Amino acid sequence: MLINELAKRAGVSTHTIRFYERYGLLQGKRDPSKTSNNYFDYDEECLARLELIIDAKSGGFTLSEIAEIIDAWYGDIYTAKQKRQILENKLVVLDQRIAELRDMKKRIRECIKEIE
Amino acid sequence: MLINELAKRAGVSTHTIRFYERYGLLQGKRDPSKTSNNYFDYDEECLARLELIIDAKSGGFTLSEIAEIIDAWYGDIYTAKQKRQILENKLVVLDQRIAELRDMKKRIRECIKEIE
DNA sequence: ATCAACAGTAGAGTATAGTCTATGGTTGAG
DNA sequence: CTCAACCATAGACTATACTCTACTGTTGAT
């Protein structure tokens, strides 16, 4: 698919996709044997990857942390053991973040109680 | 206490406190009857408020959302009913955020499983 | 053939949340 | 008395993550 379709399916702007491409999180493929233009082609894996980025972002990860996750998951630069290590560290971060959110909920619930 | 002590107790820089003051999240008191200088004085309530800001931030709230929470909690501009409404909306947001984090955890756990 | 709608690149601009610098006044230990 | 350490204000600078603009090339329907 072309960038416009990818953008629509993922629910982000083409600008954002370009930005992620420049950042190195995503890359379409150009196949000169198939098309004469210089349009990029994005497959389903690209979409899955973009959706991972979006989800990780709403999970509070920064783009550089997401780059780490993507390198661990899609890249060949790490061994299986290292990949697991990186991903397990992210799980720890997520658990901490969940704990913080629970604290915040508790705090707000106390505020509500005091109003009554 | 003076700003330096407040900063140390809360674990942020004095610059950050100044920034929050400019933003309207926090304000020390100046009492010309007590001191001739123009130093601000911060009490325990200020510290509690600053800690609330820090916690809310790590809970993923933006400063403008935090301003809303603080106005609901410390301000006189809302009725008890409105205050409760605002705080309960924040609880909903927190629950959504926790759900997103759980999804992200699930996703990462699946990645780890696939490595094995 | 042409014209809107889309593709590409490069680079400027924006919002959020700080962080730092410059300048000048205040305080307290020695 | 003085000097380091602190206080205040204003404004410049930075990082992150977009978002938009300018410009040019391509495609497809009429």
Short mmCIF file of N, CA and C in Angstrom, two decimals, chain B residues 7-79:
data_model
loop_
_atom_site.label_atom_id
_atom_site.label_comp_id
_atom_site.label_asym_id
_atom_site.label_seq_id
_atom_site.Cartn_x
_atom_site.Cartn_y
_atom_site.Cartn_z
N ALA B 7 12.64 22.64 47.10
CA ALA B 7 13.18 21.90 45.95
C ALA B 7 13.82 20.60 46.40
N LYS B 8 14.62 20.70 47.46
CA LYS B 8 15.31 19.50 47.96
C LYS B 8 14.33 18.48 48.49
N ARG B 9 13.34 18.95 49.25
CA ARG B 9 12.38 18.01 49.83
C ARG B 9 11.53 17.34 48.77
N ALA B 10 11.25 18.06 47.69
CA ALA B 10 10.41 17.47 46.64
C ALA B 10 11.24 16.73 45.60
N GLY B 11 12.54 17.01 45.59
CA GLY B 11 13.40 16.33 44.62
C GLY B 11 13.33 16.89 43.21
N VAL B 12 13.05 18.20 43.12
CA VAL B 12 13.09 18.86 41.81
C VAL B 12 14.02 20.08 41.92
N SER B 13 14.31 20.72 40.80
CA SER B 13 15.18 21.89 40.85
C SER B 13 14.37 23.14 41.15
N THR B 14 15.04 24.16 41.65
CA THR B 14 14.34 25.43 41.93
C THR B 14 13.78 26.01 40.62
N HIS B 15 14.49 25.77 39.53
CA HIS B 15 14.03 26.24 38.22
C HIS B 15 12.65 25.67 37.89
N THR B 16 12.52 24.38 38.18
CA THR B 16 11.26 23.70 37.89
C THR B 16 10.14 24.31 38.73
N ILE B 17 10.44 24.60 39.99
CA ILE B 17 9.43 25.22 40.85
C ILE B 17 9.03 26.59 40.30
N ARG B 18 10.02 27.36 39.89
CA ARG B 18 9.73 28.67 39.28
C ARG B 18 8.84 28.51 38.06
N PHE B 19 9.17 27.50 37.28
CA PHE B 19 8.39 27.24 36.07
C PHE B 19 6.93 26.91 36.43
N TYR B 20 6.75 26.08 37.44
CA TYR B 20 5.39 25.74 37.87
C TYR B 20 4.67 26.97 38.42
N GLU B 21 5.42 27.85 39.07
CA GLU B 21 4.81 29.08 39.59
C GLU B 21 4.32 29.96 38.44
N ARG B 22 5.16 30.10 37.43
CA ARG B 22 4.77 30.90 36.27
C ARG B 22 3.56 30.29 35.59
N TYR B 23 3.50 28.97 35.64
CA TYR B 23 2.42 28.24 34.99
C TYR B 23 1.13 28.36 35.82
N GLY B 24 1.30 28.75 37.08
CA GLY B 24 0.12 28.92 37.93
C GLY B 24 -0.26 27.70 38.74
N LEU B 25 0.66 26.75 38.85
CA LEU B 25 0.36 25.51 39.58
C LEU B 25 0.67 25.63 41.06
N LEU B 26 1.45 26.63 41.39
CA LEU B 26 2.03 26.70 42.73
C LEU B 26 2.31 28.16 43.03
N GLN B 27 2.25 28.56 44.31
CA GLN B 27 2.63 29.92 44.64
C GLN B 27 3.03 30.03 46.10
N GLY B 28 4.22 30.54 46.33
CA GLY B 28 4.67 30.79 47.69
C GLY B 28 3.99 32.06 48.21
N LYS B 29 4.17 32.32 49.50
CA LYS B 29 3.56 33.53 50.09
C LYS B 29 4.66 34.50 50.50
N ARG B 30 4.37 35.78 50.33
CA ARG B 30 5.30 36.81 50.77
C ARG B 30 4.60 37.60 51.85
N ASP B 31 5.21 37.66 53.01
CA ASP B 31 4.57 38.36 54.12
C ASP B 31 5.45 39.54 54.55
N PRO B 32 5.14 40.75 54.08
CA PRO B 32 5.98 41.91 54.36
C PRO B 32 6.00 42.28 55.84
N SER B 33 4.98 41.81 56.59
CA SER B 33 4.94 42.13 58.01
C SER B 33 5.98 41.32 58.79
N LYS B 34 6.37 40.18 58.21
CA LYS B 34 7.33 39.31 58.90
C LYS B 34 8.75 39.52 58.42
N THR B 35 8.92 39.61 57.11
CA THR B 35 10.27 39.73 56.56
C THR B 35 10.38 40.97 55.68
N SER B 36 11.55 41.58 55.72
CA SER B 36 11.78 42.79 54.93
C SER B 36 12.20 42.43 53.51
N ASN B 37 12.78 41.25 53.34
CA ASN B 37 13.20 40.85 51.99
C ASN B 37 11.97 40.45 51.17
N ASN B 38 12.20 40.14 49.91
CA ASN B 38 11.05 39.72 49.12
C ASN B 38 11.12 38.22 48.80
N TYR B 39 11.57 37.46 49.76
CA TYR B 39 11.64 36.00 49.60
C TYR B 39 10.25 35.41 49.79
N PHE B 40 9.99 34.37 49.03
CA PHE B 40 8.72 33.67 49.20
C PHE B 40 8.86 32.63 50.30
N ASP B 41 7.75 32.38 50.96
CA ASP B 41 7.74 31.33 51.97
C ASP B 41 6.81 30.20 51.48
N TYR B 42 7.29 28.98 51.62
CA TYR B 42 6.51 27.81 51.20
C TYR B 42 6.20 26.97 52.42
N ASP B 43 4.93 26.62 52.60
CA ASP B 43 4.56 25.81 53.76
C ASP B 43 4.34 24.35 53.35
N GLU B 44 3.88 23.54 54.29
CA GLU B 44 3.70 22.11 54.03
C GLU B 44 2.64 21.86 52.96
N GLU B 45 1.68 22.75 52.88
CA GLU B 45 0.65 22.57 51.86
C GLU B 45 1.25 22.73 50.48
N CYS B 46 2.20 23.69 50.36
CA CYS B 46 2.91 23.89 49.10
C CYS B 46 3.63 22.61 48.69
N LEU B 47 4.28 22.00 49.67
CA LEU B 47 5.03 20.77 49.40
C LEU B 47 4.07 19.66 48.94
N ALA B 48 2.94 19.54 49.63
CA ALA B 48 1.96 18.51 49.27
C ALA B 48 1.48 18.74 47.83
N ARG B 49 1.27 20.02 47.53
CA ARG B 49 0.79 20.39 46.19
C ARG B 49 1.84 20.06 45.14
N LEU B 50 3.08 20.38 45.44
CA LEU B 50 4.17 20.08 44.51
C LEU B 50 4.30 18.57 44.31
N GLU B 51 4.16 17.83 45.39
CA GLU B 51 4.24 16.37 45.28
C GLU B 51 3.08 15.81 44.45
N LEU B 52 1.94 16.44 44.59
CA LEU B 52 0.79 16.04 43.77
C LEU B 52 1.11 16.26 42.29
N ILE B 53 1.72 17.40 41.99
CA ILE B 53 2.09 17.72 40.61
C ILE B 53 3.05 16.66 40.07
N ILE B 54 4.05 16.33 40.86
CA ILE B 54 5.07 15.36 40.43
C ILE B 54 4.43 13.98 40.20
N ASP B 55 3.58 13.57 41.12
CA ASP B 55 2.91 12.28 40.99
C ASP B 55 1.99 12.25 39.77
N ALA B 56 1.26 13.33 39.58
CA ALA B 56 0.32 13.38 38.47
C ALA B 56 1.08 13.34 37.15
N LYS B 57 2.22 14.02 37.13
CA LYS B 57 3.04 14.01 35.93
C LYS B 57 3.51 12.59 35.60
N SER B 58 3.99 11.89 36.61
CA SER B 58 4.46 10.53 36.32
C SER B 58 3.28 9.62 36.02
N GLY B 59 2.08 10.05 36.37
CA GLY B 59 0.87 9.33 35.98
C GLY B 59 0.43 9.68 34.57
N GLY B 60 1.21 10.51 33.89
CA GLY B 60 0.95 10.77 32.49
C GLY B 60 0.09 12.00 32.22
N PHE B 61 -0.26 12.74 33.28
CA PHE B 61 -1.05 13.95 33.05
C PHE B 61 -0.17 15.09 32.58
N THR B 62 -0.70 15.92 31.72
CA THR B 62 0.04 17.10 31.29
C THR B 62 -0.14 18.20 32.34
N LEU B 63 0.66 19.24 32.25
CA LEU B 63 0.55 20.32 33.23
C LEU B 63 -0.81 20.99 33.18
N SER B 64 -1.40 21.08 32.01
CA SER B 64 -2.70 21.75 31.96
C SER B 64 -3.80 20.87 32.58
N GLU B 65 -3.64 19.54 32.46
CA GLU B 65 -4.58 18.65 33.14
C GLU B 65 -4.38 18.74 34.64
N ILE B 66 -3.13 18.86 35.06
CA ILE B 66 -2.82 18.97 36.48
C ILE B 66 -3.39 20.28 37.03
N ALA B 67 -3.32 21.32 36.22
CA ALA B 67 -3.90 22.61 36.63
C ALA B 67 -5.38 22.43 36.92
N GLU B 68 -6.04 21.64 36.10
CA GLU B 68 -7.47 21.36 36.31
C GLU B 68 -7.70 20.66 37.64
N ILE B 69 -6.88 19.62 37.88
CA ILE B 69 -7.01 18.87 39.13
C ILE B 69 -6.81 19.81 40.32
N ILE B 70 -5.80 20.63 40.24
CA ILE B 70 -5.48 21.53 41.35
C ILE B 70 -6.57 22.56 41.56
N ASP B 71 -7.10 23.08 40.45
CA ASP B 71 -8.20 24.04 40.59
C ASP B 71 -9.41 23.37 41.23
N ALA B 72 -9.64 22.10 40.86
CA ALA B 72 -10.77 21.38 41.43
C ALA B 72 -10.55 21.15 42.92
N TRP B 73 -9.29 20.89 43.27
CA TRP B 73 -9.01 20.51 44.62
C TRP B 73 -8.77 21.69 45.57
N TYR B 74 -7.95 22.63 45.12
CA TYR B 74 -7.60 23.75 46.00
C TYR B 74 -8.42 25.01 45.74
N GLY B 75 -8.95 25.13 44.54
CA GLY B 75 -9.62 26.37 44.17
C GLY B 75 -11.03 26.49 44.69
N ASP B 76 -11.60 27.68 44.56
CA ASP B 76 -12.95 27.92 45.04
C ASP B 76 -13.90 28.13 43.88
N ILE B 77 -13.38 27.88 42.66
CA ILE B 77 -14.20 28.23 41.50
C ILE B 77 -15.26 27.18 41.16
N TYR B 78 -15.14 25.98 41.78
CA TYR B 78 -16.11 24.94 41.45
C TYR B 78 -16.96 24.58 42.67
N THR B 79 -18.15 24.11 42.41
CA THR B 79 -18.99 23.59 43.49
C THR B 79 -18.49 22.18 43.82
#
